[in-house]
Short mmCIF file of C-alpha atoms in Angstrom, two decimals:
data_model
loop_
_atom_site.label_atom_id
_atom_site.label_comp_id
_atom_site.label_asym_id
_atom_site.label_seq_id
_atom_site.Cartn_x
_atom_site.Cartn_y
_atom_site.Cartn_z
CA UNK A 5 -70.41 -3.33 -6.28
CA UNK A 6 -66.89 -4.07 -7.49
CA UNK A 7 -66.26 -0.34 -7.81
CA UNK A 8 -67.14 0.12 -4.14
CA UNK A 9 -64.91 -2.78 -3.09
CA UNK A 10 -61.96 -1.48 -5.08
CA UNK A 11 -62.53 2.04 -3.68
CA UNK A 12 -62.57 0.75 -0.10
CA UNK A 13 -59.51 -1.44 -0.54
CA UNK A 14 -57.60 1.52 -1.91
CA UNK A 15 -58.77 4.08 0.66
CA UNK A 16 -58.93 2.20 3.96
CA UNK A 17 -55.23 1.24 4.26
CA UNK A 18 -54.23 4.78 3.33
CA UNK A 19 -56.56 6.20 5.97
CA UNK A 20 -55.24 3.76 8.58
CA UNK A 21 -51.63 4.74 7.81
CA UNK A 22 -52.50 8.44 7.98
CA UNK A 23 -54.22 7.96 11.31
CA UNK A 24 -51.26 6.05 12.72
CA UNK A 25 -48.83 8.73 11.54
CA UNK A 26 -50.96 11.47 13.06
CA UNK A 27 -51.15 9.62 16.37
CA UNK A 28 -47.39 9.07 16.46
CA UNK A 29 -46.78 12.75 15.71
CA UNK A 30 -49.22 13.71 18.45
CA UNK A 31 -47.52 11.43 20.99
CA UNK A 32 -44.10 12.80 20.05
CA UNK A 33 -45.36 16.38 20.37
CA UNK A 34 -46.96 15.77 23.77
CA UNK A 35 -43.83 14.01 25.03
CA UNK A 36 -41.59 16.86 23.91
CA UNK A 37 -43.76 19.64 25.31
CA UNK A 38 -45.08 18.04 28.49
CA UNK A 39 -43.45 19.91 31.37
CA UNK A 40 -46.29 19.23 33.78
CA UNK A 41 -44.67 16.30 35.53
CA UNK A 42 -46.11 14.89 38.71
CA UNK A 43 -43.85 14.84 41.78
CA UNK A 44 -43.32 11.08 41.39
CA UNK A 45 -42.19 11.54 37.80
CA UNK A 46 -39.90 14.37 38.82
CA UNK A 47 -38.38 12.18 41.52
CA UNK A 48 -37.97 9.28 39.10
CA UNK A 49 -36.31 11.55 36.54
CA UNK A 50 -33.98 12.89 39.24
CA UNK A 51 -33.05 9.36 40.28
CA UNK A 52 -32.30 8.41 36.69
CA UNK A 53 -30.10 11.49 36.29
CA UNK A 54 -28.31 10.70 39.55
CA UNK A 55 -27.73 7.11 38.44
CA UNK A 56 -26.23 8.35 35.19
CA UNK A 57 -23.92 10.74 37.06
CA UNK A 58 -22.85 7.98 39.47
CA UNK A 59 -22.11 5.63 36.58
CA UNK A 60 -20.05 8.32 34.83
CA UNK A 61 -18.15 9.01 38.07
CA UNK A 62 -17.43 5.30 38.51
CA UNK A 63 -16.14 5.06 34.96
CA UNK A 64 -13.95 8.14 35.49
CA UNK A 65 -12.60 6.66 38.74
CA UNK A 66 -11.84 3.41 36.95
CA UNK A 67 -9.94 5.28 34.23
CA UNK A 68 -8.03 7.23 36.90
CA UNK A 69 -7.06 4.04 38.73
CA UNK A 70 -5.91 2.46 35.48
CA UNK A 71 -3.81 5.54 34.67
CA UNK A 72 -2.28 5.47 38.17
CA UNK A 73 -1.42 1.78 37.80
CA UNK A 74 0.15 2.46 34.43
CA UNK A 75 2.19 5.35 35.87
CA UNK A 76 3.32 3.18 38.80
CA UNK A 77 4.42 0.45 36.40
CA UNK A 78 6.33 3.00 34.31
CA UNK A 79 8.03 4.32 37.45
CA UNK A 80 8.96 0.81 38.54
CA UNK A 81 10.48 0.06 35.15
CA UNK A 82 12.38 3.36 35.17
CA UNK A 83 13.75 2.62 38.66
CA UNK A 84 14.78 -0.85 37.56
CA UNK A 85 16.53 0.57 34.49
CA UNK A 86 18.31 3.17 36.66
CA UNK A 87 19.47 0.45 39.06
CA UNK A 88 20.88 -1.53 36.14
CA UNK A 89 22.74 1.54 34.90
CA UNK A 90 24.15 2.31 38.35
CA UNK A 91 25.65 -1.18 38.84
CA UNK A 92 29.40 -1.32 38.39
#
């Protein structure tokens, strides 16, 4: 009886881990090869992509505005320095 108990305690966790690994591999494989999306999923994926593009465009616009502000500040300082040099 103790031999059976020790055998089961050694084998069952290993079998459970193997089954879990196989299932995770299966899910990963199906997710990577599933191109048969429903129209709702296609639409959702398109909306997610659009949201990402909009966010990237907003970030780019923010960087552009910051660069323009920096350039305007540099121009103001240069004009101020030129005015100081031109004073008699």
